[in-house]
Amino acid sequence: MKNWKIFLLCATLLGMTAVSCSDSDAPTVPVLPGDENNGGNDNDGRPTLSDVTVEAYYGGDYYEAGTGNLWINLSQGDFTIEYDEYDEITGYTGTGSVVCIDLNQALASDPDRVSLAAGTYPVVLSEEFAEGTVNGAESYILNVVDGEASEYFFTEGSVTITDLGERIYTISCDLKCSNGADFTVDYTVLCRPINRSGEGIMSNLDKDIAVEDLTQALFLYEGDLYETGESDLYVVILGADDFDLNTNYGLGNSLMLYLNVEPGSSTGIPSGKYDRFVDIETAESLPAGSCLTGLYYYGTYMGCWYLNYGNQYEARLCEGGVEVENNGASYKLRGEMKTGDGRTVAFSYSGTPIFVDDASSFSVTKRASRSLKR
C-alpha cells in the first residue's frame, strides 16, 4: 500500500550501513583481551567479564538452511568508522579491533529471548550452515592501527561456548586466520542477542526501564514527508552524555521518537500529548498527535525505539505516548511507552535541543555500527 512504498523510499533516502575493510601488507592479529581481564571470579563470586564491548544479533534462518544464525562482535580500543555524504565508508581513525563470530545453532523458539547454545563449534568453509558450526567466510578480525585497517577471515579451528548462567558465557577461540596467524583467546562476557530475524516483537527487554539520564536532544524537522497533508514529521533523538547524536550510537541510554505534528510546525514541536501509535506499514492515516511504531530495515531505524548497547538492550516501542512542553528554546518531554509484550520504558528530558530544519542530508536513523552482517 501507499505507506509501505513511502517507507521503502525513506529507507533508501536515510541510508544503510555495512562493515567493509581492506587488507594490509603487514598483517597483525590483535590479542584481545589480556589475560588479566579473563577468568576467575569477583568478590561476589560472579565471573570477571572481559574488557570488550559485545554486540550479538540473532538473524533467524538467515541462510535458509533450517538453522538459527547468530553473529557476535567483540570490540575494544578507541576507533571510529568514517563515512562520506552517501554513507559509504571512507576510512578509520584511531586504534582498535572487532572480532566477528558468525555461527549456527538450533532455531530459537522465541527470537527475542535467544541464548547461546553451549558446545564446540568447528569452523566450516562450505555453505551448508549446519547447526553447531562457525561460518568461516563470514567470521573475521578487523584490526585498525592508527587508522589503517586490515581484515582476516577464520580458515580453521573452533569456538567453544560455555554457559556460566545469567546470560554470562565464556567464548573460547582456537582459530587460524587467513594470514596464517593463530588466534587463541578466551572471552568471558554478558551476551543478550538482539532480534534481527524479522519475527517476534523486536525487543529483548527483560524488565521495565526508567530512563532518567537523558541530557541531549536532536529534533529533525522532516515536513510533510509522507505527502498526506495530515501532519508533519519530527524525528527526535534523545541521549545520555555518552551518546553521539551525529552517529546515533553510544553505550548509554537513548530513544528515537517519530512524532507526527500539526502541518506547518517548522519552528518547533507543538506542546501536547502524542499518545496514539500508528503502524506505517498498515496505517491509512497519519494524524497529528500520533507516534510511529518502531520499524527496522537493513540497518535503518524508523519509528520509536529504546536503545542501550552497553547493556545490550534494544526495544521496538508500540504503545503509550509522550507529552511535549514547548517553552520556546527549551523543551520538556515526559513519556511512557511499551514493547509488544508490555515492558515499560519511562523517560524524561529537559533542556535545549539541537534543531535541524532539513533532515534530508542528516542521516541519523541508521546507527554507526561495527556489527551489521555484510
Phi, psi and omega in degrees: 000178188304312184295328177296319178295321177298318180300316179299321177297316180296319181298320178293317182296315187280343170093160177228154182242153174210156178274130171223168185196176179230158179276159179239148177285346181239077187294140172225152176242123182291152172255105185235135330273185178291158183301333183291346181260007187233151172075172178076187181226154175276188186292342178265006180082003178274151179299142175283126184275145177292152182275066179223156173266131185249133168227127180228140185225137178255121183258007183065213180278063188301320183264006180055044180245006181079015179236159179269124183263134176233140167234133187240128178244132180236113186236152173207167183099187183231092178216157180230155176258129182260141182236154172267187184293345178259013179066024173270141180291128180249347179163189183224155170231152178088194183223133178174185185211153170230129171253121179251125177244116182253113187227166181238133173223185181296148176302136182281140175288334178228105184293346178269353182226063185269135173250157174279127180282126179294147178147177178257127184248106178288150175285130179234131181265344177285163183262053177265329177056044182286153177303137177082026180231157172259133178277101186299322182289344181250002181247138190199170170243125171256119184242124180243121179235114182050042176085354178263126186252142172221152184221138181225134179272160175273130183252336178198174182107203184203164174235128179248129179249128176243126181273115181264000180092157178056037178064024174254134185224152164258126178248109185256119182257125173230085196229157171242136185263166184293346175268006178091355182278150173275145176230106183231116182199151174249136173244138169245117192219152163277134184220114174241095182300142178263139186283119175236022185277344187081004178242170178076200185259000179058048175208130175250019175299135177244014178197166173287149184236135171243113184262113186238007186241027180281118184240352183233151177210144176230124178250120178249117180272118183257354181068206180276068186300324184273355178055044178257339186077355182277324189200160169256161183247135167245131168262122183245125175247124177243136183214157173282180186303323186269016180261135180265109182294333183288325182255355183057046180212145175178166183271352181263194182290143172203156173226147169242132180232135171251112184245128175267122186242174179300140179304142178085011182273059186279349183260358179160166178281123179296145174299147177146181179261136175242090194227023174237118180270136175232149181259117185297336181286334187236345188291139173271344184219144178234075188286156171299144182092007182248165175240155176264135174297153182296144179215136181236136182212100175047056175092353179253130178256138172226159178079208188255129183217148165249133183227134171211098187277343172295321177265002179059044175248140172213133185219124171283130184254136188217003177217165176095215181176185180219143175253130182250133174242110181266114180250029182095252179285330183253160182222155166235132176235132176226125184216161172216116181234162186231154174275177181295339177253017171089004174293139186257136171242107176262142184206160175210151177215141175218123180164193181252112184280162166280133183245129178236123186257015174207084188281354184298336179251015184231082189271102177243359182282352163267152175256145179289108191243141169263006199233358182289140177296135184281000000 
